[in-house]
Amino acid sequence: MSAKIYYDADADLSLLKGKKIVFLGFGNQGSAQAQNLRDSGIPNDVILIANQQDSYAEAAKAKGFVVEHDFEKAAEVADVLFLLIPDQVQPRVFNEKFAPKLKPNAVIVIASGYNVFYKLLNFAPTQDLVMVAPRMIGSSVRSLYEKGKGFPCFVSVEQDGTGNGLPIALALSRAIGATKAGAIASSAREETAMDLFAEQALWPNIIMLFREAFSVLKEAGCSDEALCYEMWMSKEPAEIFERAAEDGFIAQLKHHSTVSQYGQLSGALALDGVAARAHFKDILYNQVLNGAFCKKFSLIEADLEKDGQENPLNELYRRTEETELAQAEKRVKARLGGLV
Ligand code: NAI
């Protein structure tokens, strides 16, 4: 299945002429996207940063943007609204402050599929809901744009209330610099499925594999210092993934010794992956796509603001820090000081 890719030539910036563009949030993505959009020729006086009174608001002012602290006022003037505050606070802020005041033909732009896929945002059927989701952290969205380069990005139209959703989504993508390298046609479902699958299936397995590998090698007499270096402190895994992105997932193996190539390829082919595939499918269908995780997460969301052990995230960190790998890393870091 190959996806459509949109480039600068597919996007018409003039569609944004005369539109008031409001960025809700000036954090990682908000600051990068607003600056890119302005540098693409969108006049500063049609850009408004809607932000609570905090250091992000001050940063926006320092960059010369007009900042509105009253969200209802910002909602009333918005032709385009970029939703760039953390996903977990979006439903409350959007549904309470923006939805009742937004124009019936406003364009709402999301950078992550989560709240739309799980139907947590109350937008009107006449409005456009588009996704322009950079696959990069905000600082890279900005620095690549400044270098005249593009960045990977997903684009989709989740609701085409005005009938003009795609051209507007592409114009906005171009304005933030996302069509330069090609914006990939996607959907909130696809983005959410891949994102949460990586977070809840792939990376937990990688963490578990490192944890167990560490314990097995330690039991066999390997020192904490050697293990930490061998497994991640040397940055070898980071280098492997960098090569995988550049040369190819398999082709990067050619940079390793013959013994290593033989071991890796024969070892991977000897694993049938049946149990892993069943586990992955279970997470994808019974945790991610059916909304079970979202429902469970919404029950503990408020507790994530708490301090100490009442915060479930702190409790997870506490338990994880008890593992052999984490304890050993702490000792090694303390011993080696500035060396690592
Ligand atoms: P962030 O954490 O940098 O957001 C900070 C901004 O949110 C600030 O302007 C702050 O004033 C505002 N904010 C925080 N709490 C608030 C509240 N309770 N009420 C009102 N405003 C509040 O957010 P980030 O990381 O830029 O994420 C924004 C969106 O971009 C999310 O949908 C995220 O999934 C998506 N995204 C983020 C990426 C990243 O680089 N972090 C990468 C790709 C997408």
Short mmCIF file of C-alpha atoms and ligand atoms in Angstrom, two decimals:
data_model
loop_
_atom_site.label_atom_id
_atom_site.label_comp_id
_atom_site.label_asym_id
_atom_site.label_seq_id
_atom_site.Cartn_x
_atom_site.Cartn_y
_atom_site.Cartn_z
CA MET A 1 0.00 0.00 0.00
CA SER A 2 1.71 3.22 -1.02
CA ALA A 3 0.63 6.59 0.32
CA LYS A 4 0.26 9.80 -1.63
CA ILE A 5 2.99 12.35 -0.96
CA TYR A 6 2.32 16.08 -1.28
CA TYR A 7 5.04 18.56 -2.21
CA ASP A 8 5.28 22.37 -2.28
CA ALA A 9 3.92 22.36 -5.85
CA ASP A 10 0.67 20.75 -4.62
CA ALA A 11 0.05 23.57 -2.14
CA ASP A 12 -1.25 27.10 -2.76
CA LEU A 13 -0.17 29.56 -0.07
CA SER A 14 -2.55 32.23 -1.43
CA LEU A 15 -5.46 30.26 0.09
CA LEU A 16 -4.32 31.60 3.46
CA LYS A 17 -4.63 35.24 2.36
CA GLY A 18 -6.73 37.29 4.77
CA LYS A 19 -7.15 34.43 7.22
CA LYS A 20 -6.53 34.98 10.92
CA ILE A 21 -4.28 32.16 12.09
CA VAL A 22 -4.33 31.37 15.80
CA PHE A 23 -1.78 29.11 17.46
CA LEU A 24 -3.02 27.71 20.74
CA GLY A 25 0.29 27.04 22.46
CA PHE A 26 3.83 28.26 21.88
CA GLY A 27 5.74 25.20 23.13
CA ASN A 28 7.80 22.65 21.20
CA GLN A 29 5.61 22.64 18.11
CA GLY A 30 3.79 25.96 18.51
CA SER A 31 6.94 28.09 18.59
CA ALA A 32 8.51 26.24 15.65
CA GLN A 33 5.41 26.17 13.45
CA ALA A 34 4.40 29.81 14.13
CA GLN A 35 7.90 31.06 13.28
CA ASN A 36 8.11 28.91 10.14
CA LEU A 37 4.70 30.12 9.00
CA ARG A 38 5.69 33.76 9.51
CA ASP A 39 8.96 33.22 7.66
CA SER A 40 6.95 31.71 4.78
CA GLY A 41 5.48 35.17 4.22
CA ILE A 42 2.32 35.08 6.34
CA PRO A 43 2.12 38.60 7.85
CA ASN A 44 2.73 38.89 11.58
CA ASP A 45 -0.51 40.85 12.07
CA VAL A 46 -2.68 37.89 10.98
CA ILE A 47 -0.92 35.53 13.40
CA LEU A 48 -2.13 35.37 16.99
CA ILE A 49 -0.65 33.28 19.77
CA ALA A 50 -3.28 32.17 22.27
CA ASN A 51 -1.43 31.32 25.45
CA GLN A 52 -2.02 31.26 29.17
CA GLN A 53 0.19 33.65 31.16
CA ASP A 54 3.44 31.74 31.49
CA SER A 55 7.01 31.63 30.18
CA TYR A 56 5.80 30.37 26.78
CA ALA A 57 3.68 33.51 26.38
CA GLU A 58 6.73 35.62 27.24
CA ALA A 59 8.79 33.73 24.66
CA ALA A 60 6.16 34.44 22.00
CA LYS A 61 6.16 38.14 22.85
CA ALA A 62 9.96 38.21 22.74
CA LYS A 63 9.78 36.80 19.20
CA GLY A 64 7.50 39.68 18.20
CA PHE A 65 4.19 37.81 18.13
CA VAL A 66 0.90 39.23 19.34
CA VAL A 67 -0.29 37.18 22.33
CA GLU A 68 -3.87 36.79 23.56
CA HIS A 69 -4.42 35.35 27.04
CA ASP A 70 -8.22 35.31 26.75
CA PHE A 71 -8.93 32.06 24.88
CA GLU A 72 -12.54 32.95 24.09
CA LYS A 73 -11.43 36.16 22.37
CA ALA A 74 -8.83 34.21 20.38
CA ALA A 75 -11.48 31.66 19.38
CA GLU A 76 -13.82 34.35 18.06
CA VAL A 77 -11.29 35.71 15.55
CA ALA A 78 -9.72 32.43 14.40
CA ASP A 79 -10.16 31.34 10.80
CA VAL A 80 -7.50 28.71 11.41
CA LEU A 81 -6.73 27.27 14.85
CA PHE A 82 -3.58 25.22 15.42
CA LEU A 83 -4.07 23.07 18.53
CA LEU A 84 -0.56 22.89 19.92
CA ILE A 85 -0.90 22.37 23.64
CA PRO A 86 -0.25 18.97 25.28
CA ASP A 87 -2.67 16.27 24.12
CA GLN A 88 -4.00 15.56 27.61
CA VAL A 89 -5.16 19.16 28.15
CA GLN A 90 -6.55 19.75 24.64
CA PRO A 91 -10.08 18.34 25.19
CA ARG A 92 -10.79 20.48 28.26
CA VAL A 93 -9.35 23.72 26.85
CA PHE A 94 -10.78 23.25 23.37
CA ASN A 95 -14.24 22.05 24.39
CA GLU A 96 -14.71 24.67 27.10
CA LYS A 97 -13.02 27.76 25.69
CA PHE A 98 -12.76 27.40 21.92
CA ALA A 99 -15.58 25.20 20.60
CA PRO A 100 -18.44 27.49 21.77
CA LYS A 101 -16.86 30.59 20.18
CA LEU A 102 -15.24 29.31 16.98
CA LYS A 103 -16.60 30.40 13.58
CA PRO A 104 -18.77 27.75 11.90
CA ASN A 105 -16.28 27.48 9.00
CA ALA A 106 -13.09 27.54 11.07
CA VAL A 107 -10.24 25.19 10.24
CA ILE A 108 -8.91 23.25 13.23
CA VAL A 109 -5.41 21.83 12.87
CA ILE A 110 -4.11 19.00 15.02
CA ALA A 111 -0.52 17.74 15.19
CA SER A 112 -1.42 14.38 16.71
CA GLY A 113 -4.33 12.06 15.97
CA TYR A 114 -5.09 10.97 19.55
CA ASN A 115 -7.92 13.32 20.55
CA VAL A 116 -9.64 13.08 17.19
CA PHE A 117 -9.36 9.32 16.78
CA TYR A 118 -10.80 8.86 20.27
CA LYS A 119 -13.49 11.52 19.60
CA LEU A 120 -12.53 13.73 22.53
CA LEU A 121 -12.91 17.09 20.73
CA ASN A 122 -16.34 18.68 20.18
CA PHE A 123 -15.95 20.45 16.85
CA ALA A 124 -18.93 21.39 14.66
CA PRO A 125 -19.84 19.44 11.48
CA THR A 126 -19.40 22.61 9.36
CA GLN A 127 -15.76 23.06 10.43
CA ASP A 128 -12.69 21.53 8.83
CA LEU A 129 -10.57 19.28 10.99
CA VAL A 130 -7.19 18.64 9.43
CA MET A 131 -4.06 16.93 10.70
CA VAL A 132 -0.62 18.35 9.98
CA ALA A 133 1.62 16.21 12.14
CA PRO A 134 5.39 16.72 11.94
CA ARG A 135 7.34 13.54 12.72
CA MET A 136 10.05 15.59 14.39
CA ILE A 137 10.55 17.44 17.63
CA GLY A 138 9.81 21.17 17.45
CA SER A 139 13.43 22.30 17.53
CA SER A 140 14.13 20.21 14.41
CA VAL A 141 10.97 21.51 12.70
CA ARG A 142 12.45 24.98 13.14
CA SER A 143 16.14 24.27 12.46
CA LEU A 144 15.45 22.24 9.29
CA TYR A 145 13.20 25.03 8.00
CA GLU A 146 15.94 27.58 8.71
CA LYS A 147 18.38 25.46 6.73
CA GLY A 148 15.94 25.45 3.80
CA LYS A 149 15.21 21.75 4.31
CA GLY A 150 11.95 19.91 4.87
CA PHE A 151 10.95 17.46 7.58
CA PRO A 152 8.77 14.36 7.57
CA CYS A 153 5.12 15.13 8.24
CA PHE A 154 1.73 13.40 8.04
CA VAL A 155 -1.25 15.21 6.59
CA SER A 156 -4.96 14.31 6.51
CA VAL A 157 -8.44 15.72 6.38
CA GLU A 158 -10.51 14.22 9.19
CA GLN A 159 -13.60 16.31 8.54
CA ASP A 160 -14.18 18.34 5.40
CA GLY A 161 -16.85 20.73 6.66
CA THR A 162 -16.17 23.47 4.11
CA GLY A 163 -15.36 21.19 1.17
CA ASN A 164 -12.00 22.94 1.01
CA GLY A 165 -10.20 20.92 3.69
CA LEU A 166 -7.43 19.35 1.63
CA PRO A 167 -6.23 22.50 -0.20
CA ILE A 168 -6.22 24.38 3.12
CA ALA A 169 -4.39 21.54 4.90
CA LEU A 170 -1.76 21.54 2.14
CA ALA A 171 -1.39 25.34 2.21
CA LEU A 172 -0.87 25.21 5.99
CA SER A 173 1.58 22.31 5.61
CA ARG A 174 3.56 24.31 3.07
CA ALA A 175 3.53 27.40 5.28
CA ILE A 176 5.11 25.52 8.18
CA GLY A 177 7.64 23.94 5.83
CA ALA A 178 6.17 20.44 5.82
CA THR A 179 5.71 19.92 2.07
CA LYS A 180 9.31 20.73 1.17
CA ALA A 181 10.49 17.16 1.69
CA GLY A 182 7.03 15.70 1.06
CA ALA A 183 4.07 15.41 3.42
CA ILE A 184 2.67 11.88 3.57
CA ALA A 185 -1.10 11.35 3.30
CA SER A 186 -2.16 9.66 6.52
CA SER A 187 -5.04 9.73 9.00
CA ALA A 188 -5.65 10.28 12.69
CA ARG A 189 -6.31 6.54 12.97
CA GLU A 190 -3.03 5.58 11.32
CA GLU A 191 -1.02 8.15 13.25
CA THR A 192 -2.56 7.15 16.58
CA ALA A 193 -2.23 3.43 15.89
CA MET A 194 1.46 3.70 14.99
CA ASP A 195 2.29 6.14 17.76
CA LEU A 196 0.60 4.22 20.57
CA PHE A 197 1.74 0.87 19.19
CA ALA A 198 5.35 2.05 19.30
CA GLU A 199 4.84 3.39 22.83
CA GLN A 200 2.88 0.44 24.22
CA ALA A 201 4.19 -2.56 22.30
CA LEU A 202 7.48 -1.98 20.53
CA TRP A 203 9.40 0.13 23.07
CA PRO A 204 8.21 -1.75 26.16
CA ASN A 205 9.60 -4.89 24.53
CA ILE A 206 12.88 -3.16 23.77
CA ILE A 207 13.13 -1.94 27.37
CA MET A 208 12.32 -5.47 28.60
CA LEU A 209 14.91 -7.04 26.25
CA PHE A 210 17.62 -4.69 27.50
CA ARG A 211 16.61 -5.30 31.12
CA GLU A 212 16.71 -9.10 30.75
CA ALA A 213 19.87 -9.10 28.62
CA PHE A 214 21.56 -6.99 31.28
CA SER A 215 20.62 -9.43 34.05
CA VAL A 216 21.68 -12.53 32.11
CA LEU A 217 25.10 -11.06 31.23
CA LYS A 218 25.61 -9.77 34.78
CA GLU A 219 24.82 -13.22 36.14
CA ALA A 220 27.47 -14.57 33.75
CA GLY A 221 30.07 -12.34 35.39
CA CYS A 222 30.07 -9.19 33.23
CA SER A 223 30.72 -5.98 35.15
CA ASP A 224 28.20 -3.15 35.44
CA GLU A 225 30.66 -0.78 33.79
CA ALA A 226 31.32 -3.02 30.80
CA LEU A 227 27.63 -3.77 30.36
CA CYS A 228 26.48 -0.15 30.48
CA TYR A 229 29.09 0.81 27.89
CA GLU A 230 28.55 -2.21 25.70
CA MET A 231 24.79 -1.91 25.67
CA TRP A 232 24.05 1.83 25.36
CA MET A 233 26.51 4.32 26.86
CA SER A 234 28.83 3.99 23.90
CA LYS A 235 25.89 5.27 21.81
CA GLU A 236 26.25 2.26 19.51
CA PRO A 237 22.47 1.65 19.40
CA ALA A 238 21.92 5.31 18.45
CA GLU A 239 24.49 4.97 15.69
CA ILE A 240 22.86 1.79 14.40
CA PHE A 241 19.48 3.52 14.11
CA GLU A 242 21.07 6.53 12.42
CA ARG A 243 22.69 4.22 9.86
CA ALA A 244 19.40 2.35 9.47
CA ALA A 245 17.67 5.63 8.54
CA GLU A 246 20.43 6.58 6.12
CA ASP A 247 21.56 3.30 4.54
CA GLY A 248 18.59 1.03 5.17
CA PHE A 249 17.31 -1.08 8.03
CA ILE A 250 19.17 -4.19 6.82
CA ALA A 251 21.89 -2.53 4.72
CA GLN A 252 23.34 -0.86 7.84
CA LEU A 253 24.48 -4.31 8.96
CA LYS A 254 27.27 -4.07 6.39
CA HIS A 255 29.03 -1.63 8.73
CA HIS A 256 29.44 -4.42 11.28
CA SER A 257 32.05 -7.20 11.33
CA THR A 258 31.39 -10.44 9.42
CA VAL A 259 30.97 -12.30 12.70
CA SER A 260 28.41 -9.72 13.80
CA GLN A 261 26.51 -9.78 10.48
CA TYR A 262 26.34 -13.57 10.53
CA GLY A 263 25.20 -13.61 14.16
CA GLN A 264 22.54 -10.97 13.72
CA LEU A 265 21.03 -12.29 10.49
CA SER A 266 21.04 -15.96 11.42
CA GLY A 267 19.83 -15.16 14.95
CA ALA A 268 16.91 -13.03 13.73
CA LEU A 269 15.84 -15.63 11.16
CA ALA A 270 15.92 -18.36 13.81
CA LEU A 271 13.33 -16.49 15.90
CA ASP A 272 9.88 -17.24 14.51
CA GLY A 273 8.29 -14.17 16.17
CA VAL A 274 5.00 -16.04 16.66
CA ALA A 275 4.62 -15.10 20.33
CA ALA A 276 5.72 -11.52 19.66
CA ARG A 277 3.24 -11.18 16.80
CA ALA A 278 0.38 -12.45 18.95
CA HIS A 279 1.37 -10.06 21.74
CA PHE A 280 1.65 -7.14 19.29
CA LYS A 281 -1.78 -7.89 17.81
CA ASP A 282 -3.28 -8.05 21.28
CA ILE A 283 -1.89 -4.60 22.15
CA LEU A 284 -2.91 -3.11 18.80
CA TYR A 285 -6.47 -4.40 18.71
CA ASN A 286 -7.37 -4.84 22.37
CA GLN A 287 -5.60 -1.86 23.86
CA VAL A 288 -5.01 0.80 21.20
CA LEU A 289 -7.62 0.58 18.42
CA ASN A 290 -10.55 -0.36 20.68
CA GLY A 291 -9.95 2.67 22.91
CA ALA A 292 -9.24 0.60 26.06
CA PHE A 293 -5.97 2.43 26.78
CA CYS A 294 -7.57 5.84 26.20
CA LYS A 295 -10.38 4.99 28.64
CA LYS A 296 -7.94 3.72 31.26
CA PHE A 297 -5.62 6.70 30.81
CA SER A 298 -8.49 9.18 31.23
CA LEU A 299 -9.12 7.74 34.72
CA ILE A 300 -5.59 8.50 35.93
CA GLU A 301 -4.98 11.68 33.89
CA ALA A 302 -5.79 14.06 36.75
CA ASP A 303 -3.40 12.18 39.07
CA LEU A 304 -0.50 12.96 36.73
CA GLU A 305 -0.53 16.53 38.06
CA LYS A 306 0.07 15.27 41.63
CA ASP A 307 3.41 15.12 43.47
CA GLY A 308 5.16 12.11 44.90
CA GLN A 309 3.83 8.57 44.87
CA GLU A 310 0.25 9.68 44.28
CA ASN A 311 1.37 10.46 40.74
CA PRO A 312 1.18 7.13 38.84
CA LEU A 313 4.05 8.12 36.56
CA ASN A 314 6.33 8.72 39.56
CA GLU A 315 5.33 5.31 40.89
CA LEU A 316 6.24 3.67 37.57
CA TYR A 317 9.62 5.42 37.64
CA ARG A 318 10.16 4.29 41.23
CA ARG A 319 9.51 0.65 40.33
CA THR A 320 11.61 0.82 37.17
CA GLU A 321 14.51 2.37 39.05
CA GLU A 322 14.59 -0.74 41.26
CA THR A 323 15.59 -2.95 38.31
CA GLU A 324 19.11 -4.31 38.12
CA LEU A 325 19.89 -2.32 34.99
CA ALA A 326 18.77 1.02 36.46
CA GLN A 327 20.57 0.41 39.78
CA ALA A 328 23.78 -0.53 37.99
CA GLU A 329 23.59 2.52 35.74
CA LYS A 330 23.23 4.78 38.78
CA ARG A 331 26.37 3.26 40.35
CA VAL A 332 28.34 3.50 37.11
CA LYS A 333 27.34 7.10 36.50
CA ALA A 334 28.30 8.06 40.07
CA ARG A 335 31.72 6.38 39.69
CA LEU A 336 32.57 7.69 36.26
CA GLY A 337 31.36 11.24 36.97
CA GLY A 338 31.91 13.51 34.01
CA LEU A 339 33.18 10.72 31.76
CA VAL A 340 29.70 9.61 30.72
P1 NAI B 1 4.18 21.52 24.73
O1 NAI B 1 4.25 20.63 25.92
O2 NAI B 1 5.47 22.11 24.26
O3 NAI B 1 3.11 22.66 25.03
C1 NAI B 1 3.43 23.78 25.73
C2 NAI B 1 2.36 24.80 25.44
O4 NAI B 1 1.10 24.37 25.97
C3 NAI B 1 2.68 26.13 26.07
O5 NAI B 1 2.30 27.16 25.18
C4 NAI B 1 1.81 26.15 27.32
O6 NAI B 1 1.45 27.45 27.71
C5 NAI B 1 0.59 25.38 26.83
N1 NAI B 1 -0.14 24.72 27.93
C6 NAI B 1 0.34 23.76 28.75
N2 NAI B 1 -0.62 23.39 29.64
C7 NAI B 1 -1.71 24.14 29.34
C8 NAI B 1 -3.01 24.23 29.90
N3 NAI B 1 -3.38 23.46 30.93
N4 NAI B 1 -3.88 25.11 29.35
C9 NAI B 1 -3.52 25.88 28.31
N5 NAI B 1 -2.30 25.85 27.74
C10 NAI B 1 -1.41 24.99 28.25
O7 NAI B 1 3.41 20.76 23.55
P2 NAI B 1 4.04 20.10 22.26
O8 NAI B 1 5.02 19.05 22.65
O9 NAI B 1 4.44 21.18 21.31
O10 NAI B 1 2.76 19.34 21.69
C11 NAI B 1 1.73 20.04 21.01
C12 NAI B 1 1.07 19.08 20.03
O11 NAI B 1 2.03 18.69 19.05
C13 NAI B 1 0.54 17.80 20.67
O12 NAI B 1 -0.63 17.44 20.00
C14 NAI B 1 1.66 16.79 20.37
O13 NAI B 1 1.20 15.45 20.34
C15 NAI B 1 2.09 17.27 18.98
N6 NAI B 1 3.44 16.88 18.60
C16 NAI B 1 4.48 17.16 19.44
C17 NAI B 1 5.77 16.87 19.06
C18 NAI B 1 6.93 17.34 19.89
O14 NAI B 1 7.94 17.72 19.34
N7 NAI B 1 6.82 17.38 21.23
C19 NAI B 1 6.06 16.16 17.79
C20 NAI B 1 4.92 16.03 16.93
C21 NAI B 1 3.64 16.35 17.36
#
